[in-house]
Short mmCIF file of C-alpha atoms and ligand atoms in Angstrom, two decimals:
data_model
loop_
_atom_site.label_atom_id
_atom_site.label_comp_id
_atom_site.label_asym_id
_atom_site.label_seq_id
_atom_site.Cartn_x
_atom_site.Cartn_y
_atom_site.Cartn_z
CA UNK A 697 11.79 6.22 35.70
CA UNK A 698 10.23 4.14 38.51
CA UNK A 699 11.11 0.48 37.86
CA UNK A 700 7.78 -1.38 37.94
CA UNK A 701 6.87 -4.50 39.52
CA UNK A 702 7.04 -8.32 37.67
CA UNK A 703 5.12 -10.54 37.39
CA UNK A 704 7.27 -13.02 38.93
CA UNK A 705 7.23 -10.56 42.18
CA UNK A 706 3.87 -11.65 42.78
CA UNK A 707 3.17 -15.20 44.49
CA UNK A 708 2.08 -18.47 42.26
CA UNK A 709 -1.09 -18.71 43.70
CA UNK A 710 -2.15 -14.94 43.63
CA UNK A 711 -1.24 -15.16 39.94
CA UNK A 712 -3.17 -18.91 39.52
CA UNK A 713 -6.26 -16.92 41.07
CA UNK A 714 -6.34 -13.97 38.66
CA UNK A 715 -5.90 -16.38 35.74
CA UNK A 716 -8.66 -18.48 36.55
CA UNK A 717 -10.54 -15.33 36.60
CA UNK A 718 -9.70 -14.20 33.50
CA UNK A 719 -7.43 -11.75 35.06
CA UNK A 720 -3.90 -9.78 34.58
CA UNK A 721 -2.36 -7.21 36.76
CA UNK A 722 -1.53 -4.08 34.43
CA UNK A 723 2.06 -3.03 36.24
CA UNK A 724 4.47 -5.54 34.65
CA UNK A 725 3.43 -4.65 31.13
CA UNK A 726 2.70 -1.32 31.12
CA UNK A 727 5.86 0.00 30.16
CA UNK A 728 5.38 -3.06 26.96
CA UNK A 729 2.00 -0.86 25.98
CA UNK A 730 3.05 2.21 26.90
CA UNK A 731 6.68 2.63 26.19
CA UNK A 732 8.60 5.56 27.08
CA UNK A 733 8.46 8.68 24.00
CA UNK A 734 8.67 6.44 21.07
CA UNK A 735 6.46 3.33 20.25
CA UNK A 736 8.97 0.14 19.80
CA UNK A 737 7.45 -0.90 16.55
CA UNK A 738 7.72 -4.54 15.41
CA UNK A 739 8.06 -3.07 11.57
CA UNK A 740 11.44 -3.49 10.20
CA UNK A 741 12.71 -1.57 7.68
CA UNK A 742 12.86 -4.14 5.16
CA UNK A 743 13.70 -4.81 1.32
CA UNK A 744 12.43 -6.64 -1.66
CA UNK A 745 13.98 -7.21 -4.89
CA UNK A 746 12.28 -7.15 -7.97
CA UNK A 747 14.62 -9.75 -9.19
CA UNK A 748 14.27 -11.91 -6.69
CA UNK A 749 10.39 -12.28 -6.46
CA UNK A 750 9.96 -12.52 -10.28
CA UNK A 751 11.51 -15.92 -10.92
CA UNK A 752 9.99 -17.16 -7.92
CA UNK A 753 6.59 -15.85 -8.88
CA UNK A 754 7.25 -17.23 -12.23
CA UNK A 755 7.59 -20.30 -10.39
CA UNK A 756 4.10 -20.20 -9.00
CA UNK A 757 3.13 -19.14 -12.07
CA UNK A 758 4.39 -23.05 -13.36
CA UNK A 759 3.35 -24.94 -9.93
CA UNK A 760 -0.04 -23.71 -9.26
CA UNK A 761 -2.15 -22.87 -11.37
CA UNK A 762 -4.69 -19.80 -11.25
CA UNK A 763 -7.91 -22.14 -10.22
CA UNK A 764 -5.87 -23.11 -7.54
CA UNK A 765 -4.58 -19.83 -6.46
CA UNK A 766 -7.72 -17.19 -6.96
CA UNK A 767 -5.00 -15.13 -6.47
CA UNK A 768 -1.57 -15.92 -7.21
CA UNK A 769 0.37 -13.94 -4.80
CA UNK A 770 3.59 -14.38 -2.74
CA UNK A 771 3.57 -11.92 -0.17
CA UNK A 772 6.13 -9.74 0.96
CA UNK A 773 5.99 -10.04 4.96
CA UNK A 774 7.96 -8.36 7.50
CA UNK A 775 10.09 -10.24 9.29
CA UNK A 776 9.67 -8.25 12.27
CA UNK A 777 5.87 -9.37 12.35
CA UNK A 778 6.84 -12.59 12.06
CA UNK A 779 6.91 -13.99 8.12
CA UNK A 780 2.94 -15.91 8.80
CA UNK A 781 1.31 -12.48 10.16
CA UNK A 782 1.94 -11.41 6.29
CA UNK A 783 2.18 -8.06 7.05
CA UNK A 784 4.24 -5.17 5.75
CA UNK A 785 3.23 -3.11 8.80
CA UNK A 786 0.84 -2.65 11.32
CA UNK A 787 -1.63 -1.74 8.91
CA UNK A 788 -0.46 -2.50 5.40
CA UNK A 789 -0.17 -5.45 3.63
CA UNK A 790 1.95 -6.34 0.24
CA UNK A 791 2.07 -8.66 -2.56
CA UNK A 792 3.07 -9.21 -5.86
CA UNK A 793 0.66 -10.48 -8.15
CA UNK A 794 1.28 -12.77 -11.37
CA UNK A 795 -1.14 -13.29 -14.08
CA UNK A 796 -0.70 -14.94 -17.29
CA UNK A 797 -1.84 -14.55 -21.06
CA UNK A 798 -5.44 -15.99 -21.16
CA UNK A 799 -5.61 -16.30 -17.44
CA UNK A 800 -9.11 -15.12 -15.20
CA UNK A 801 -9.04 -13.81 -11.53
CA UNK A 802 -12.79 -14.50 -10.66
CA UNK A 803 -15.05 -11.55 -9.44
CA UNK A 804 -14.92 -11.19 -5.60
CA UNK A 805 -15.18 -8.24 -3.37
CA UNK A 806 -13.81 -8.17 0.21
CA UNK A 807 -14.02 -5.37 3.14
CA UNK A 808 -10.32 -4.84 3.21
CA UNK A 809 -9.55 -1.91 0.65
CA UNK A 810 -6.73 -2.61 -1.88
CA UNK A 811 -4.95 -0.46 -4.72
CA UNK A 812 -2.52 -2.43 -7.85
CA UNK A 813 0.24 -0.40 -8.75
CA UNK A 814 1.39 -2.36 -11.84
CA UNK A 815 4.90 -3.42 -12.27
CA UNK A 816 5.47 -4.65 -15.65
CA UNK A 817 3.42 -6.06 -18.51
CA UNK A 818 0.95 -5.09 -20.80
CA UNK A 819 -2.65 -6.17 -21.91
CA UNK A 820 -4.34 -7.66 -18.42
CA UNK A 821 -7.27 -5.49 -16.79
CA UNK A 822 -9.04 -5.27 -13.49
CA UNK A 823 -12.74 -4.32 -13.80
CA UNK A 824 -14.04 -2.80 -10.84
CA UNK A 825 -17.55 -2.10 -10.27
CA UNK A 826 -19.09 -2.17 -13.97
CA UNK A 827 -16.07 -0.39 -15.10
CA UNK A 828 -12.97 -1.94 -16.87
CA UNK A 829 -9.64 -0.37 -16.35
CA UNK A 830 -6.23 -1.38 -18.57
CA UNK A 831 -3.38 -2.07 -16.79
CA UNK A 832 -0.23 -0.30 -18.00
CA UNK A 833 3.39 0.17 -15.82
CA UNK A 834 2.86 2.65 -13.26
CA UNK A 835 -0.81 2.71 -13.24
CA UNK A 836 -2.64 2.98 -10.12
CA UNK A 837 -6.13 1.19 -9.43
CA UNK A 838 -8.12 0.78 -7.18
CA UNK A 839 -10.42 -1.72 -5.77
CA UNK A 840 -11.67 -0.17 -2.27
CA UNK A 841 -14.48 -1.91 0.28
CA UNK A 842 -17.13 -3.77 -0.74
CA UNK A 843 -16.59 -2.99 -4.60
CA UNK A 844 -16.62 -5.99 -6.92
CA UNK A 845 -13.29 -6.72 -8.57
CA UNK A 846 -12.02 -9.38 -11.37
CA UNK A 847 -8.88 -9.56 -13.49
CA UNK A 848 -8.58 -10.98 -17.06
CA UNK A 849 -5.59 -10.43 -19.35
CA UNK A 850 -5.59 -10.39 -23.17
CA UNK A 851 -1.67 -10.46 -23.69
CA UNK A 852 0.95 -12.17 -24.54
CA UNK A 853 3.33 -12.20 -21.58
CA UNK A 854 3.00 -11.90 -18.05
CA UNK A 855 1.63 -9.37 -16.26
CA UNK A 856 2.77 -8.74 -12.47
CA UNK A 857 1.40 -5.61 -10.28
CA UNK A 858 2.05 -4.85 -6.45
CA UNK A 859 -1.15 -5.14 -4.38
CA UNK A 860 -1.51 -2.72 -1.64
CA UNK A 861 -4.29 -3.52 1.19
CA UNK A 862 -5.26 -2.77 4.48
CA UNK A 863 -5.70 -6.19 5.32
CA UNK A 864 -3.78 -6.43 8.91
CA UNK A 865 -5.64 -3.54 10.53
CA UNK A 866 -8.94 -4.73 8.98
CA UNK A 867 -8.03 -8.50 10.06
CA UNK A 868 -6.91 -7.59 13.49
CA UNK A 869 -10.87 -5.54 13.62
CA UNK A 870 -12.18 -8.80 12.99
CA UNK A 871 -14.15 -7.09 9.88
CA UNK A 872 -11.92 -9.18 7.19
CA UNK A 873 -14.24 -11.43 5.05
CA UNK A 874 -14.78 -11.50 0.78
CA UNK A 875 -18.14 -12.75 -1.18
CA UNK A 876 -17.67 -14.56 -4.56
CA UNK A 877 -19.58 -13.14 -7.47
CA UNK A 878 -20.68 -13.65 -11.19
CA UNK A 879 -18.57 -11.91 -14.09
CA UNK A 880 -19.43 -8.30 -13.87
CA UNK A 881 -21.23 -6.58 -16.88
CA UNK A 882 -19.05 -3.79 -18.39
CA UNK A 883 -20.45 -0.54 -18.47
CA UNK A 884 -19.69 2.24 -20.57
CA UNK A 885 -17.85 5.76 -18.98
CA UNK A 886 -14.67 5.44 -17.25
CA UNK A 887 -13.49 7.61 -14.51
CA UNK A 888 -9.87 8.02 -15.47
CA UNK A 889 -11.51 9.99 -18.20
CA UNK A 890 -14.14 11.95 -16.58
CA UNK A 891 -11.68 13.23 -14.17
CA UNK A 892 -8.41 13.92 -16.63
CA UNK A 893 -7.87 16.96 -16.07
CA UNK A 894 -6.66 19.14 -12.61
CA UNK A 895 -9.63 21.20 -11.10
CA UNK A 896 -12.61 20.07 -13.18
CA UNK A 897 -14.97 17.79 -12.93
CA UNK A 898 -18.17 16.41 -14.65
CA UNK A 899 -20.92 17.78 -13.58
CA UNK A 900 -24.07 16.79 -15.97
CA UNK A 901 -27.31 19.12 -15.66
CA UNK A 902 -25.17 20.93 -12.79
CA UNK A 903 -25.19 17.52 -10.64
CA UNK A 904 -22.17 16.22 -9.22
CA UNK A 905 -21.28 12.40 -8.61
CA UNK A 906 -22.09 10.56 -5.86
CA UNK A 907 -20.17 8.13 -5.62
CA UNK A 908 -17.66 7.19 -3.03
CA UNK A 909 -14.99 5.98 -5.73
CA UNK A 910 -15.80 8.27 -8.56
CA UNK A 911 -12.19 7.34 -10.12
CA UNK A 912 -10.55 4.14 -9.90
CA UNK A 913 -7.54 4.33 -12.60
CA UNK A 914 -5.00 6.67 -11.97
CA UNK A 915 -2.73 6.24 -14.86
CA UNK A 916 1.03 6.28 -14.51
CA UNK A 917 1.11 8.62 -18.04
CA UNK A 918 -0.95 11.47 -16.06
CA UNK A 919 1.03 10.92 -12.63
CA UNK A 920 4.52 11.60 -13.99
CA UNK A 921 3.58 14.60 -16.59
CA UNK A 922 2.09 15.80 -13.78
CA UNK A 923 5.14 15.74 -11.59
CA UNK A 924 7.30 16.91 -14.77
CA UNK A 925 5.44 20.02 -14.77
CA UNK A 926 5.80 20.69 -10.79
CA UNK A 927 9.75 19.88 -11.21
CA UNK A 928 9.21 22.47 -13.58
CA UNK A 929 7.40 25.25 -11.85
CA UNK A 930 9.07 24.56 -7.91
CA UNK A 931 11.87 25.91 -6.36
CA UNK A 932 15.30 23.14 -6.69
CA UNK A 933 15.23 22.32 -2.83
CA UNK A 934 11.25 21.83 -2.84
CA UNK A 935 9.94 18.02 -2.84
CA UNK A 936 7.93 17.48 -6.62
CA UNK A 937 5.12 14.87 -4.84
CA UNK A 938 2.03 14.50 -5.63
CA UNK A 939 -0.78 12.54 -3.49
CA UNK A 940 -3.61 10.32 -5.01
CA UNK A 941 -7.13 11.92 -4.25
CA UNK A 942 -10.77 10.84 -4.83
CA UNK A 943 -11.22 14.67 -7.16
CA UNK A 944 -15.04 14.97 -5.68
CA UNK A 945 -13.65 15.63 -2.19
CA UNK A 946 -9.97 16.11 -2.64
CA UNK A 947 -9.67 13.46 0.34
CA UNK A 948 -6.94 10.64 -0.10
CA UNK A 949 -8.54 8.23 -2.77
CA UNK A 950 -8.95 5.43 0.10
CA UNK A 951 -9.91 5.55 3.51
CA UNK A 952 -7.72 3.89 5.31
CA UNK A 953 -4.01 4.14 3.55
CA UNK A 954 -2.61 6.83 1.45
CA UNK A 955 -0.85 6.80 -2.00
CA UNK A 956 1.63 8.95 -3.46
CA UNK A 957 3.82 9.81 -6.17
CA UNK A 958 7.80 11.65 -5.75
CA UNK A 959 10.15 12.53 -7.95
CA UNK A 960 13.11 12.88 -7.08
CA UNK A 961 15.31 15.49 -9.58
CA UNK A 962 18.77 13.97 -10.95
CA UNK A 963 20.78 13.93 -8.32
CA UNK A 964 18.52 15.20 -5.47
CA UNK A 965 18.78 13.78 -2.09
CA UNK A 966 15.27 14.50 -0.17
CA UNK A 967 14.67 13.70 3.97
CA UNK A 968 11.35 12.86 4.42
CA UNK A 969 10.49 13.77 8.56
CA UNK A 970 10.12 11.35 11.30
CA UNK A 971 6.06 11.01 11.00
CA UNK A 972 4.05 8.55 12.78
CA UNK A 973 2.96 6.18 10.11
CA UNK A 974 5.15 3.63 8.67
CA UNK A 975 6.07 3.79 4.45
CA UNK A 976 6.38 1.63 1.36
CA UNK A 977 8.04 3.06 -1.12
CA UNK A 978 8.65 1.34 -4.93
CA UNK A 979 10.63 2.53 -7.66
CA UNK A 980 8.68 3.11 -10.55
CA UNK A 981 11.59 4.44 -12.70
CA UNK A 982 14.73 4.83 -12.20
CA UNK A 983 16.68 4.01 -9.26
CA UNK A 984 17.61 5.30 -5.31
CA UNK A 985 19.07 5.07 -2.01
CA UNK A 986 17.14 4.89 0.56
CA UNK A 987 18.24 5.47 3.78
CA UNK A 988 16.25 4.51 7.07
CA UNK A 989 18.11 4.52 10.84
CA UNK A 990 20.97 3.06 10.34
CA UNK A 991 20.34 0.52 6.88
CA UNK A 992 20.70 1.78 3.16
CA UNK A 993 18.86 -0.02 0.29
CA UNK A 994 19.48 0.34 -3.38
CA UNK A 995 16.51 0.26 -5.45
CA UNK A 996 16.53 0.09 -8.82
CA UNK A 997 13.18 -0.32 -10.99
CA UNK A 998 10.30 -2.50 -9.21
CA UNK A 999 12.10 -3.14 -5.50
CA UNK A 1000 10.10 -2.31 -2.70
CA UNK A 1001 11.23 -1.42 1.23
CA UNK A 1002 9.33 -0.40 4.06
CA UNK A 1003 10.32 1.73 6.99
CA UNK A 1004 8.46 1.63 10.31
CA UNK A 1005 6.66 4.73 11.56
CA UNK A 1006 8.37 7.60 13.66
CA UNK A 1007 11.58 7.31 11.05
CA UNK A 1008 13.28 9.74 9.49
CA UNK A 1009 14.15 8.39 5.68
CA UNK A 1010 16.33 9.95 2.86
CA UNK A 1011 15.96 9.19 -0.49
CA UNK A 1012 18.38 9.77 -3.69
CA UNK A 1013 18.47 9.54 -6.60
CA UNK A 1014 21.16 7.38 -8.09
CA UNK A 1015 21.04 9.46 -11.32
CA UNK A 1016 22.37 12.48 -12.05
CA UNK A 1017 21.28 12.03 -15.04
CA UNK A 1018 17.60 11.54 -15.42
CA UNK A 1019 14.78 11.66 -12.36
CA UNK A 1020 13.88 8.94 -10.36
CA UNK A 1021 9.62 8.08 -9.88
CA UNK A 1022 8.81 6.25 -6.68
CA UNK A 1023 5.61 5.28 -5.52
CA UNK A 1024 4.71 5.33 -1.81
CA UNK A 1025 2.16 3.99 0.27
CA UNK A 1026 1.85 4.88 4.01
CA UNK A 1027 -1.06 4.85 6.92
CA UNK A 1028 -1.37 8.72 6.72
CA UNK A 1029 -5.01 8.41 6.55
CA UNK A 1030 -5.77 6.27 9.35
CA UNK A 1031 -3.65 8.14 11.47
CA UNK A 1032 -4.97 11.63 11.11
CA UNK A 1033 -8.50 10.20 11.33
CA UNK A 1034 -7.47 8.56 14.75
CA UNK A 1035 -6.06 11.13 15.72
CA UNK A 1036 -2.52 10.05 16.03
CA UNK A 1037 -0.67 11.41 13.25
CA UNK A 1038 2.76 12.83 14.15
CA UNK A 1039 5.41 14.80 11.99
CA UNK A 1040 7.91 14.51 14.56
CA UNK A 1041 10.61 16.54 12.04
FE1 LIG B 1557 -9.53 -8.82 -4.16
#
């Protein structure tokens, strides 16, 4: 490959003149833009320990209190984005989210969509649009664009979920902003419901829904019979994974990143391909190895890791015993709809 001009080729007061015209000469960064094969992502493949971020969110939990939080969050950021970019990825973002007994998460809505994926307690609830959905371990929710979203909790212990958003990409669109609102009114029907059961849906007087976010609770007691049964009916070698859908158009359940479910079968080692977008994966139950280039992270139930895009990653299970349930999140959608998406292998 040709080596390209620098910068520092060109003479101080050629390079003073572009400047002042709000100039730049393309040659000495185009191989930064435009690298060679392979983007040179600044996602790291990074890990968070369950055990680590609970006492510290705990901590939070003592120090500020929820009026002075909104949102008590501590984020986990990529170092490779630098810690203050808060960013998992280019596109995702990810935090863990404490709320205690008696505690109130005012109604807001924002542009950026989010999901919870809850990580332990029992008795809190998000209500999303009008409709008010419990929050159990494993449970899914979401809380996509412009829908109005609060969080109360009736229990007696905390309660602590992982929120996934697509705050970088929207933030880096300029598009990121949120509206306060007034308590929502509950209504009655519940989507989770409506939509319980595989390849049928409610269709009053023949009419189907129009909504864009017909279900908004996916729970975690549907997701893994659901992959029980696959395990069941699959070959050994074949992945059991399911993907989260909106069930009126079988398209991923948000627009922007996509959200899975894997098991992994006691014992089974699986290599997910080398695809364009970059991962999150949390263990839900159970406990793996995950291995992306040349780092290995044990997970056990609640850690989190990321791995960038165009990376190969294997995960096992480190029970040969009982199956392992991990939860993934990647930019799937956005890439396909952009036109980018790779499966490199
Ligand atoms: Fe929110």
């Amino acid at each position: 490959m040709n080596d390209l001009g620098k910068l520092e080729d060109l003479p101080a007061d050629y390079r003073a003149e572009l400047t002042s015209h709000n100039l730049v000469p393309l040659w000495p960064s185009l191989r930064g833009v435009l690298p060679p094969g392979k983007p040179r992502p600044n996602t790291r493949a990074t890990f968070w320990a369950y055990q680590t971020i609970k006492p510290l969110l705990l901590k939070a939990g003592e120090l500020t209190p929820i009026e002075k939080a909104e949102r008590r969050v501590l984020v986990l950021a990529n170092p490779g984005h630098g810690l203050e970019k808060m960013q998992a990825s280019a596109a995702m973002y990810l935090g863990m989210q404490l709320l205690l007994p008696g505690e109130w998460a005012p109604s807001h809505r924002h542009t950026p969509n989010a999901v919870r994926m809850i990580v332990e307690g029992e008795g809190a609830y998000t209500t999303v649009d009008g409709e008010k959905c419990p929050m159990s371990r494993g449970d899914l929710i979401l809380t996509p664009t412009g829908l109005w979203h609060e969080h109360g909790h009736d229990g007696d212990q905390p309660v602590v979920w992982l929120d996934v958003l697509d705050l970088p990409l929207v933030y880096y669109m300029e598009t990121s902003y949120h509206v306060n609102g007034e308590p929502q009114t509950i209504h009655a029907g519940r989507g989770d419901r409506q939509y319980a059961r595989g390849g049928m849906l409610p269709t009053p007087v023949f009419e189907r829904s129009s909504k864009s976010y017909p279900m908004l609770r996916y729970p975690w007691a549907e997701a893994r019979a659901a992959l029980l049964t696959m395990a069941d009916d699959l070959p050994q070698q074949e992945a059991v994974q399911l993907t989260y859908v909106n069930p009126e158009t079988g398209e991923d359940a948000e627009n922007i990143l996509g959200f899975y479910a894997l098991m992994l079968r006691p014992g089974q080692s699986l290599r997910l391909p080398a695809r364009s977008p970059a991962c999150v994966f949390h263990v839900i139950e159970g406990g793996a190895e995950i291995a992306i280039e040349d780092q290995t992270f044990t997970l056990t139930e609640a850690d989190t890791c990321c791995a960038p895009g165009y990376t190969a990653v294997t995960l096992t299970n480190r029970h040969a015993d009982k199956p392992t349930f991990v939860f993934m999140a990647d930019e799937s959608p956005l890439h396909r709809k952009l036109g980018v998406y790779e499966n490199r292998g």
